[in-house]
Each structure stands twice: as structure tokens, then as C-alpha cells.
Coordinates of N, CA and C in Angstrom, one line a residue:
M1 N -42.1 -107.4 -14.5 CA -41.8 -108.3 -15.7 C -40.4 -108.9 -15.5
K2 N -40.3 -110.2 -15.7 CA -39.0 -110.9 -15.6 C -38.6 -111.3 -17.0
T3 N -37.3 -111.4 -17.3 CA -36.8 -111.9 -18.5 C -36.0 -113.1 -18.2
I4 N -36.1 -114.2 -19.0 CA -35.4 -115.4 -18.9 C -34.5 -115.6 -20.0
D5 N -33.2 -115.9 -19.8 CA -32.3 -116.1 -20.9 C -31.2 -117.0 -20.4
R6 N -31.3 -118.3 -20.5 CA -30.3 -119.2 -20.2 C -29.3 -119.3 -21.3
P7 N -28.0 -119.8 -21.0 CA -27.1 -120.0 -22.1 C -27.6 -121.0 -23.0
G8 N -27.7 -120.7 -24.3 CA -28.1 -121.7 -25.3 C -29.6 -121.8 -25.4
A9 N -30.4 -121.0 -24.6 CA -31.8 -121.1 -24.5 C -32.5 -120.0 -25.2
R10 N -33.6 -120.2 -25.7 CA -34.4 -119.1 -26.3 C -35.0 -118.3 -25.2
R11 N -35.8 -117.3 -25.6 CA -36.1 -116.2 -24.6 C -37.6 -116.3 -24.2
V12 N -37.9 -115.9 -22.9 CA -39.2 -115.9 -22.4 C -39.3 -114.6 -21.5
A13 N -40.4 -113.9 -21.7 CA -40.6 -112.7 -20.8 C -42.0 -112.9 -20.1
H14 N -42.0 -112.7 -18.8 CA -43.2 -112.8 -18.0 C -43.7 -111.4 -17.6
F15 N -45.0 -111.1 -17.8 CA -45.6 -109.9 -17.5 C -46.2 -110.0 -16.1
E16 N -46.0 -109.1 -15.2 CA -46.6 -109.1 -13.9 C -47.0 -107.7 -13.5
S17 N -47.6 -107.5 -12.4 CA -48.0 -106.1 -12.0 C -46.8 -105.2 -11.8
V18 N -47.0 -103.9 -11.9 CA -45.9 -103.0 -11.7 C -45.3 -103.1 -10.3
A19 N -46.1 -103.4 -9.3 CA -45.6 -103.5 -8.0 C -44.6 -104.6 -7.8
V20 N -44.6 -105.6 -8.7 CA -43.6 -106.7 -8.6 C -42.4 -106.5 -9.5
L21 N -42.5 -105.4 -10.3 CA -41.4 -105.1 -11.2 C -40.1 -104.7 -10.4
G22 N -39.1 -105.6 -10.3 CA -37.9 -105.3 -9.5 C -36.9 -104.7 -10.4
A23 N -35.6 -104.7 -9.9 CA -34.5 -104.2 -10.6 C -33.8 -105.2 -11.4
A24 N -34.2 -106.5 -11.4 CA -33.5 -107.5 -12.2 C -33.6 -107.2 -13.7
V25 N -32.6 -107.4 -14.4 CA -32.6 -107.1 -15.9 C -32.8 -108.3 -16.7
L26 N -32.1 -109.4 -16.5 CA -32.2 -110.5 -17.4 C -32.5 -111.9 -16.8
V27 N -31.6 -112.5 -16.0 CA -31.6 -113.9 -15.8 C -32.5 -114.4 -14.7
A28 N -33.3 -115.5 -15.0 CA -34.2 -116.1 -14.1 C -34.4 -117.5 -14.6
A29 N -35.0 -118.4 -13.8 CA -35.2 -119.8 -14.2 C -36.6 -119.9 -14.8
S30 N -36.8 -120.8 -15.7 CA -38.1 -121.1 -16.4 C -38.1 -122.4 -17.0
A31 N -39.3 -123.0 -17.2 CA -39.5 -124.3 -17.9 C -39.6 -124.1 -19.3
L32 N -39.9 -122.8 -19.8 CA -40.1 -122.6 -21.2 C -38.8 -122.2 -21.8
V33 N -38.0 -123.1 -22.3 CA -36.7 -122.9 -22.9 C -36.7 -123.6 -24.2
L34 N -35.9 -123.0 -25.1 CA -35.6 -123.6 -26.4 C -34.2 -123.8 -26.6
L35 N -33.6 -124.9 -26.8 CA -32.2 -125.2 -27.0 C -31.8 -124.9 -28.4
S36 N -30.6 -124.5 -28.6 CA -30.1 -124.2 -30.0 C -30.0 -125.5 -30.7
P37 N -29.9 -125.4 -32.1 CA -29.8 -126.6 -32.9 C -28.6 -127.5 -32.5
G38 N -27.5 -126.8 -32.2 CA -26.3 -127.6 -31.9 C -26.5 -128.4 -30.6
Q39 N -27.1 -127.8 -29.6 CA -27.4 -128.5 -28.3 C -28.4 -129.5 -28.5
A40 N -29.4 -129.3 -29.4 CA -30.5 -130.2 -29.6 C -30.0 -131.6 -30.1
A41 N -28.9 -131.6 -30.8 CA -28.4 -132.8 -31.4 C -27.9 -133.8 -30.2
A42 N -27.5 -133.2 -29.1 CA -27.0 -134.0 -28.0 C -27.9 -134.1 -26.8
E43 N -29.1 -133.4 -26.9 CA -30.0 -133.3 -25.7 C -31.3 -134.1 -26.0
E44 N -31.9 -134.4 -24.9 CA -33.3 -134.9 -25.1 C -34.2 -133.7 -25.1
C45 N -34.9 -133.5 -26.2 CA -35.6 -132.3 -26.4 C -37.1 -132.5 -26.2
V46 N -37.7 -133.7 -26.6 CA -39.1 -133.9 -26.6 C -39.6 -134.5 -25.3
R47 N -40.7 -134.0 -24.8 CA -41.3 -134.5 -23.6 C -42.7 -135.0 -23.9
L48 N -43.1 -136.1 -23.3 CA -44.5 -136.6 -23.4 C -45.3 -136.1 -22.2
V49 N -46.2 -135.2 -22.5 CA -47.0 -134.6 -21.4 C -48.5 -134.9 -21.5
P50 N -49.2 -135.0 -20.4 CA -50.6 -135.2 -20.4 C -51.3 -133.9 -20.8
D51 N -52.5 -134.1 -21.4 CA -53.3 -133.0 -21.7 C -54.8 -133.4 -21.6
P52 N -55.7 -132.5 -21.7 CA -57.1 -132.9 -21.6 C -57.6 -134.0 -22.6
G53 N -57.0 -134.0 -23.8 CA -57.3 -135.0 -24.8 C -56.6 -136.3 -24.7
G54 N -55.6 -136.4 -23.8 CA -54.8 -137.6 -23.7 C -53.4 -137.3 -23.5
E55 N -52.5 -137.3 -24.5 CA -51.1 -137.0 -24.3 C -50.6 -136.2 -25.6
S56 N -49.6 -135.4 -25.4 CA -49.0 -134.7 -26.5 C -47.5 -134.7 -26.4
L57 N -46.8 -134.6 -27.5 CA -45.3 -134.5 -27.6 C -45.0 -133.0 -27.7
V58 N -44.1 -132.5 -26.9 CA -43.7 -131.1 -26.9 C -42.2 -131.0 -27.1
N59 N -41.8 -130.3 -28.1 CA -40.4 -130.1 -28.4 C -39.9 -128.9 -27.7
Q60 N -38.9 -129.0 -26.8 CA -38.4 -127.9 -26.0 C -37.2 -127.3 -26.7
C61 N -36.7 -127.8 -27.8 CA -35.5 -127.3 -28.4 C -35.9 -126.5 -29.6
N62 N -34.8 -125.9 -30.3 CA -35.0 -125.1 -31.4 C -34.6 -125.8 -32.7
A63 N -34.9 -127.1 -32.7 CA -34.6 -127.9 -33.9 C -35.6 -129.1 -34.0
C64 N -35.9 -129.4 -35.2 CA -36.9 -130.5 -35.5 C -36.3 -131.9 -34.9
R65 N -37.2 -132.7 -34.3 CA -36.9 -134.0 -33.7 C -37.8 -135.1 -34.2
I66 N -37.3 -136.3 -34.3 CA -38.1 -137.5 -34.6 C -38.0 -138.4 -33.4
V67 N -39.2 -138.7 -32.9 CA -39.3 -139.6 -31.7 C -40.1 -140.8 -32.0
T68 N -39.8 -141.9 -31.3 CA -40.6 -143.2 -31.5 C -41.2 -143.5 -30.1
L69 N -42.5 -143.7 -30.2 CA -43.3 -144.1 -29.0 C -43.7 -145.5 -29.0
L70 N -43.7 -146.1 -27.9 CA -44.2 -147.5 -27.7 C -45.4 -147.5 -26.8
R71 N -46.5 -147.9 -27.3 CA -47.8 -147.9 -26.5 C -48.1 -149.3 -26.0
S72 N -48.1 -149.5 -24.7 CA -48.4 -150.8 -24.1 C -49.8 -150.8 -23.6
R73 N -50.5 -151.8 -23.8 CA -51.9 -151.9 -23.4 C -52.0 -153.0 -22.3
T74 N -53.1 -152.9 -21.5 CA -53.3 -153.9 -20.5 C -53.6 -155.3 -21.2
G75 N -53.3 -156.3 -20.5 CA -53.6 -157.7 -21.0 C -52.4 -158.1 -21.9
N76 N -52.7 -159.0 -22.8 CA -51.6 -159.6 -23.7 C -51.5 -158.9 -25.1
A77 N -52.2 -157.8 -25.2 CA -52.1 -157.1 -26.5 C -50.7 -156.7 -26.9
T78 N -50.4 -156.9 -28.2 CA -49.0 -156.5 -28.7 C -48.9 -155.0 -28.6
P79 N -47.7 -154.5 -28.1 CA -47.5 -153.1 -28.0 C -47.5 -152.4 -29.4
T80 N -47.9 -151.2 -29.5 CA -47.9 -150.5 -30.8 C -46.8 -149.5 -30.8
Q81 N -46.1 -149.4 -31.9 CA -44.9 -148.5 -32.0 C -45.2 -147.6 -33.2
R82 N -45.0 -146.3 -32.9 CA -45.1 -145.3 -34.0 C -44.1 -144.2 -33.9
S83 N -43.7 -143.6 -35.0 CA -42.7 -142.5 -35.0 C -43.5 -141.2 -35.3
F84 N -43.0 -140.1 -34.8 CA -43.6 -138.8 -34.9 C -42.5 -137.7 -35.2
T85 N -42.8 -136.8 -36.1 CA -41.9 -135.6 -36.3 C -42.5 -134.5 -35.5
V86 N -41.6 -133.9 -34.6 CA -42.1 -132.9 -33.7 C -41.2 -131.6 -34.0
H87 N -41.9 -130.5 -34.4 CA -41.2 -129.3 -34.7 C -41.2 -128.4 -33.5
P88 N -40.3 -127.4 -33.3 CA -40.3 -126.5 -32.2 C -41.6 -125.7 -32.1
G89 N -42.1 -125.6 -30.9 CA -43.3 -124.8 -30.7 C -44.6 -125.3 -31.3
M90 N -44.6 -126.6 -31.8 CA -45.8 -127.2 -32.4 C -46.0 -128.6 -31.7
P91 N -46.8 -128.6 -30.6 CA -47.1 -129.9 -29.9 C -47.8 -130.8 -30.9
V92 N -47.5 -132.1 -30.7 CA -48.2 -133.1 -31.5 C -49.0 -134.0 -30.6
A93 N -50.3 -134.1 -30.9 CA -51.2 -134.9 -30.1 C -51.0 -136.4 -30.4
V94 N -50.8 -137.2 -29.4 CA -50.6 -138.6 -29.6 C -52.0 -139.3 -29.8
P95 N -52.1 -140.1 -30.9 CA -53.4 -140.6 -31.3 C -53.9 -141.8 -30.5
F96 N -53.1 -142.3 -29.6 CA -53.4 -143.5 -28.8 C -54.6 -143.2 -27.9
K97 N -55.6 -144.1 -27.9 CA -56.8 -144.0 -27.1 C -56.9 -145.2 -26.2
G98 N -57.8 -145.0 -25.2 CA -58.0 -146.1 -24.2 C -56.9 -146.3 -23.2
P99 N -57.1 -147.3 -22.3 CA -56.1 -147.5 -21.3 C -54.8 -148.0 -21.8
G100 N -53.8 -147.7 -21.2 CA -52.4 -148.1 -21.6 C -51.4 -147.2 -21.1
R101 N -50.1 -147.4 -21.5 CA -49.0 -146.6 -21.1 C -48.1 -146.3 -22.3
S102 N -47.8 -145.1 -22.5 CA -46.9 -144.7 -23.6 C -45.5 -144.3 -23.1
R103 N -44.5 -144.7 -23.8 CA -43.1 -144.3 -23.4 C -42.3 -144.1 -24.7
M104 N -41.4 -143.1 -24.6 CA -40.5 -142.8 -25.7 C -39.3 -143.8 -25.7
T105 N -39.1 -144.4 -26.9 CA -38.0 -145.4 -27.0 C -36.8 -144.8 -27.7
S106 N -37.0 -143.8 -28.5 CA -35.9 -143.2 -29.2 C -36.2 -141.7 -29.6
E107 N -35.1 -140.9 -29.8 CA -35.2 -139.5 -30.2 C -34.0 -139.2 -31.0
S108 N -34.2 -138.5 -32.2 CA -33.1 -138.2 -33.0 C -33.4 -136.9 -33.8
P109 N -32.4 -136.2 -34.4 CA -32.7 -135.0 -35.2 C -33.3 -135.4 -36.5
C110 N -34.1 -134.5 -37.0 CA -34.7 -134.7 -38.3 C -33.7 -134.6 -39.4
E111 N -33.9 -135.1 -40.5 CA -33.0 -135.1 -41.7 C -32.7 -133.7 -42.0
G112 N -31.4 -133.4 -42.2 CA -31.0 -132.1 -42.6 C -30.6 -131.2 -41.4
T113 N -30.8 -131.6 -40.2 CA -30.4 -130.8 -39.0 C -29.1 -131.3 -38.5
P114 N -28.4 -130.5 -37.7 CA -27.1 -131.0 -37.1 C -27.3 -132.2 -36.3
G115 N -26.4 -133.2 -36.5 CA -26.5 -134.5 -35.7 C -27.4 -135.5 -36.4
A116 N -28.1 -135.2 -37.5 CA -28.9 -136.2 -38.1 C -28.1 -137.3 -38.8
P117 N -28.6 -138.5 -39.0 CA -27.9 -139.5 -39.7 C -27.5 -139.1 -41.2
V118 N -26.4 -139.5 -41.6 CA -25.9 -139.2 -43.0 C -26.1 -140.4 -43.9
N119 N -26.6 -140.1 -45.1 CA -26.8 -141.1 -46.1 C -25.5 -141.5 -46.7
I120 N -24.9 -142.7 -46.3 CA -23.6 -143.1 -46.7 C -23.7 -143.7 -48.1
V121 N -24.9 -144.2 -48.5 CA -25.0 -144.7 -49.9 C -25.0 -143.7 -50.9
K122 N -25.7 -142.6 -50.7 CA -25.7 -141.4 -51.6 C -25.5 -140.2 -50.8
P123 N -24.2 -139.9 -50.5 CA -23.9 -138.7 -49.7 C -24.5 -137.4 -50.2
E124 N -24.6 -137.3 -51.5 CA -25.2 -136.1 -52.1 C -26.6 -135.8 -51.7
A125 N -27.3 -136.9 -51.3 CA -28.7 -136.8 -50.9 C -28.8 -136.1 -49.5
Q126 N -27.7 -136.0 -48.8 CA -27.7 -135.3 -47.5 C -27.1 -133.9 -47.6
A127 N -27.9 -133.0 -47.9 CA -27.4 -131.6 -48.1 C -27.0 -131.0 -46.7
A128 N -25.9 -130.3 -46.7 CA -25.4 -129.7 -45.5 C -26.3 -128.6 -45.1
A129 N -26.8 -128.7 -43.9 CA -27.7 -127.7 -43.4 C -27.0 -126.6 -42.6
E130 N -27.1 -125.4 -43.0 CA -26.4 -124.3 -42.2 C -27.4 -123.9 -41.1
P131 N -26.9 -123.9 -39.9 CA -27.8 -123.5 -38.8 C -28.2 -122.1 -38.9
E132 N -29.5 -121.9 -38.6 CA -30.1 -120.6 -38.7 C -29.6 -119.8 -37.4
P133 N -29.1 -118.6 -37.6 CA -28.6 -117.8 -36.4 C -29.8 -117.4 -35.5
I134 N -29.5 -117.3 -34.3 CA -30.4 -116.8 -33.3 C -30.0 -115.4 -32.9
C135 N -30.7 -114.4 -33.4 CA -30.3 -113.0 -33.2 C -31.1 -112.2 -32.2
V136 N -32.4 -112.5 -32.1 CA -33.3 -111.6 -31.3 C -33.5 -112.2 -29.9
K137 N -33.5 -111.3 -29.0 CA -33.7 -111.7 -27.6 C -34.7 -110.7 -26.9
L138 N -35.3 -111.1 -25.9 CA -36.2 -110.2 -25.1 C -35.4 -109.7 -23.9
F139 N -35.4 -108.4 -23.7 CA -34.8 -107.8 -22.6 C -35.8 -107.0 -21.8
R140 N -35.6 -106.9 -20.5 CA -36.4 -106.0 -19.7 C -35.6 -104.7 -19.4
V141 N -36.2 -103.6 -19.8 CA -35.6 -102.3 -19.6 C -36.6 -101.5 -18.8
E142 N -36.2 -101.3 -17.5 CA -37.1 -100.6 -16.6 C -38.4 -101.3 -16.5
D143 N -39.5 -100.7 -16.9 CA -40.8 -101.3 -16.8 C -41.4 -101.9 -18.0
R144 N -40.6 -102.2 -19.0 CA -41.1 -102.7 -20.2 C -40.1 -103.8 -20.8
V145 N -40.7 -104.6 -21.8 CA -39.9 -105.6 -22.5 C -39.5 -105.0 -23.8
V146 N -38.3 -105.3 -24.2 CA -37.8 -104.8 -25.5 C -37.2 -106.0 -26.3
M147 N -37.6 -106.0 -27.6 CA -37.0 -107.0 -28.5 C -35.8 -106.4 -29.2
L148 N -34.6 -107.1 -29.0 CA -33.4 -106.6 -29.5 C -32.8 -107.5 -30.5
N149 N -32.5 -107.0 -31.7 CA -31.8 -107.8 -32.8 C -30.3 -107.5 -32.7
G150 N -29.6 -108.5 -32.3 CA -28.1 -108.4 -32.2 C -27.3 -108.6 -33.5
C151 N -28.0 -109.0 -34.5 CA -27.3 -109.3 -35.8 C -27.4 -108.0 -36.7
D152 N -26.6 -108.1 -37.8 CA -26.5 -106.9 -38.7 C -27.5 -106.9 -39.8
F153 N -28.4 -107.9 -39.8 CA -29.4 -108.1 -40.8 C -30.8 -108.2 -40.2
C154 N -31.8 -108.0 -41.1 CA -33.2 -108.0 -40.7 C -33.6 -109.4 -40.2
R155 N -34.4 -109.5 -39.2 CA -34.9 -110.8 -38.7 C -36.4 -110.7 -38.5
K156 N -37.1 -111.8 -38.9 CA -38.6 -111.8 -38.7 C -38.8 -112.8 -37.5
I157 N -39.5 -112.3 -36.5 CA -39.7 -113.1 -35.3 C -41.2 -113.3 -35.1
T158 N -41.6 -114.4 -34.4 CA -42.9 -114.6 -34.0 C -43.0 -114.6 -32.5
V159 N -43.8 -113.8 -31.9 CA -43.9 -113.7 -30.5 C -45.2 -114.3 -30.0
A160 N -45.1 -115.3 -29.1 CA -46.3 -115.9 -28.6 C -46.6 -115.3 -27.2
R161 N -47.8 -114.7 -27.1 CA -48.3 -114.2 -25.8 C -49.2 -115.2 -25.1
T162 N -49.1 -115.5 -23.9 CA -49.9 -116.3 -23.1 C -50.8 -115.5 -22.2
G163 N -52.1 -115.7 -22.3 CA -53.0 -114.9 -21.5 C -53.2 -115.5 -20.1
P164 N -53.8 -114.8 -19.2 CA -54.0 -115.3 -17.8 C -54.8 -116.6 -17.8
G165 N -55.6 -116.9 -18.8 CA -56.3 -118.1 -18.8 C -55.6 -119.3 -19.5
G166 N -54.4 -119.0 -20.0 CA -53.6 -120.1 -20.7 C -53.7 -120.0 -22.2
G167 N -54.6 -119.3 -22.8 CA -54.7 -119.2 -24.2 C -53.4 -118.5 -24.8
E168 N -53.1 -118.8 -26.0 CA -51.9 -118.2 -26.6 C -52.2 -117.5 -27.9
A169 N -51.7 -116.3 -28.1 CA -51.9 -115.6 -29.4 C -50.5 -115.2 -29.9
R170 N -50.3 -115.3 -31.2 CA -49.0 -115.0 -31.9 C -49.1 -113.8 -32.8
M171 N -48.0 -113.1 -32.8 CA -47.8 -111.9 -33.7 C -46.4 -112.0 -34.3
S172 N -46.3 -111.5 -35.5 CA -44.9 -111.5 -36.2 C -44.4 -110.0 -36.3
Y173 N -43.1 -109.9 -36.2 CA -42.5 -108.6 -36.2 C -41.2 -108.7 -37.1
D174 N -40.9 -107.6 -37.8 CA -39.6 -107.5 -38.6 C -38.7 -106.5 -37.8
L175 N -37.5 -107.0 -37.5 CA -36.6 -106.1 -36.8 C -35.3 -105.9 -37.7
K176 N -35.0 -104.7 -38.0 CA -33.8 -104.4 -38.8 C -32.6 -104.7 -38.0
G177 N -31.5 -104.9 -38.7 CA -30.2 -105.2 -38.0 C -29.9 -104.2 -37.0
K178 N -29.4 -104.7 -35.8 CA -29.0 -103.9 -34.7 C -30.1 -102.9 -34.2
S179 N -31.3 -103.3 -34.3 CA -32.4 -102.5 -33.9 C -33.2 -103.1 -32.7
S180 N -34.0 -102.3 -32.1 CA -34.8 -102.8 -31.0 C -36.2 -102.3 -31.1
L181 N -37.2 -102.9 -30.5 CA -38.6 -102.6 -30.6 C -39.3 -103.0 -29.3
P182 N -40.0 -102.0 -28.6 CA -40.7 -102.4 -27.4 C -41.8 -103.4 -27.7
L183 N -42.0 -104.3 -26.8 CA -43.0 -105.3 -26.9 C -44.2 -105.0 -26.0
D184 N -45.3 -104.7 -26.6 CA -46.5 -104.4 -25.8 C -47.1 -105.7 -25.3
P185 N -47.3 -105.8 -23.9 CA -47.9 -107.1 -23.4 C -49.3 -107.4 -23.8
L186 N -50.1 -106.4 -24.2 CA -51.4 -106.6 -24.7 C -52.2 -107.5 -23.7
G187 N -52.0 -107.2 -22.4 CA -52.8 -108.0 -21.4 C -52.3 -109.4 -21.1
A188 N -51.2 -109.8 -21.7 CA -50.7 -111.2 -21.6 C -50.0 -111.3 -20.2
A189 N -50.0 -112.6 -19.7 CA -49.3 -112.9 -18.5 C -47.8 -113.3 -18.8
A190 N -47.5 -113.8 -20.0 CA -46.2 -114.2 -20.4 C -46.0 -114.0 -21.9
A191 N -44.8 -113.9 -22.3 CA -44.5 -113.9 -23.7 C -43.2 -114.6 -24.0
R192 N -43.0 -115.1 -25.2 CA -41.8 -115.8 -25.6 C -41.6 -115.7 -27.1
I193 N -40.4 -115.8 -27.5 CA -40.1 -115.8 -29.0 C -40.3 -117.2 -29.5
A194 N -41.3 -117.4 -30.3 CA -41.7 -118.8 -30.7 C -41.0 -119.2 -32.0
G195 N -40.5 -118.2 -32.7 CA -39.9 -118.5 -34.0 C -39.1 -117.3 -34.5
E196 N -38.1 -117.6 -35.3 CA -37.2 -116.6 -35.8 C -36.7 -117.0 -37.2
G197 N -36.7 -116.1 -38.2 CA -36.2 -116.5 -39.5 C -35.8 -115.2 -40.3
R198 N -35.6 -115.4 -41.6 CA -35.2 -114.3 -42.4 C -36.3 -113.4 -42.8
C199 N -36.1 -112.1 -42.9 CA -37.1 -111.2 -43.4 C -37.4 -111.5 -44.9
E200 N -38.6 -111.3 -45.3 CA -38.9 -111.5 -46.7 C -38.4 -110.3 -47.6
G201 N -38.1 -110.6 -48.8 CA -37.6 -109.5 -49.7 C -36.2 -109.2 -49.6

């Protein structure tokens, strides 16, 4: 099992056979990363990727993003422009059908997130959004993956497990402050923290 933890990135753990389990503890490279809200304000987070149904917008950051797509069609047809709100871990299927080419023309933070435009006419309409802390990470300890809460308070996390066939299943866990919990792979090929928030109650 490998654990991936880049600076400012969210966490991904890959499950492999015991024979491949080496002595590495944390760092490796991966395409599955989530940037923190502060980084998201200055980075390009959303990617336009092909899928069996056409195209989808995938947000690789840990903050909501608004993107504008321009769809050009063959011939002299006028290009179509549409805006989409893309949340972390929630791909958005692009509705354009038929031949043509899609490209992103703009990307910006959603209202209320760091780096979003401020309403200068009515400043009170723009409430200051306090960034949600990132407390939980996945660590590899010997032959298993452990979820570790580095904060002093309870955190609710959602873990997404990816099976060998590519399907994804999600489960939620509550971790008390400064606590850890082993993560059962349940036959998955990879796992990542897909969401984190405050515990209920």
C-alpha cells in the first residue's frame, strides 16, 4: 500500500498486494490530488476530461469553482457558451452533444470562497467565509492504512474506495480529536479522502 501526501494536497492511499508493500511511509506521486482552498484561488482546478457519455468537468481542488465553457461546432454555427458550478469530488457531465470542440474560457472561485469576487455595491452581501480546516490524513503504518485526525476536535470524513474495475464506494467515519482509526481496504484497489467536515452534535 502506498500513501500520497503532497504539500497542500489531499490524501490518497493505494492498496496493493502484500508482496509489493515496501518500507515507504508517506510520499509518492499521484494524479488524484485535492488542493486546499487557499491554493485553489490561484490555481487552475477544473479539468475537462472525456468519458463514455461525452465530456465531464472534474474539480481537483478542495474548493468550489465556476467555469465557463465555449462549444464550437463545425460549419458556421455560432459557438455556445455556458457556465457550470463544479464542487470537489463531484464531476459535472457536459450536456453538449454532437460533433464539435469544447474549451474552458474562464475559471473562478464560487461566491463565499477565498479569492471570489467581492460585492462592492453591497459589501454586506459578501459574508466572510472561514476556510474549513483539513485535519485528517491517510498514513501507511506497516501493512495497513490509518486515518489520523491531527486536530483537537472531532471530524467527519468521507472515504472513497475505488475497486479493481473502477467503481467507487463511499463510507463516512467520525474521528475524535487527536485520534486514529485503521482503514479496511474492503477489497479496494485505492482509497482517498473525498470529503471532510464537522461532526454532528
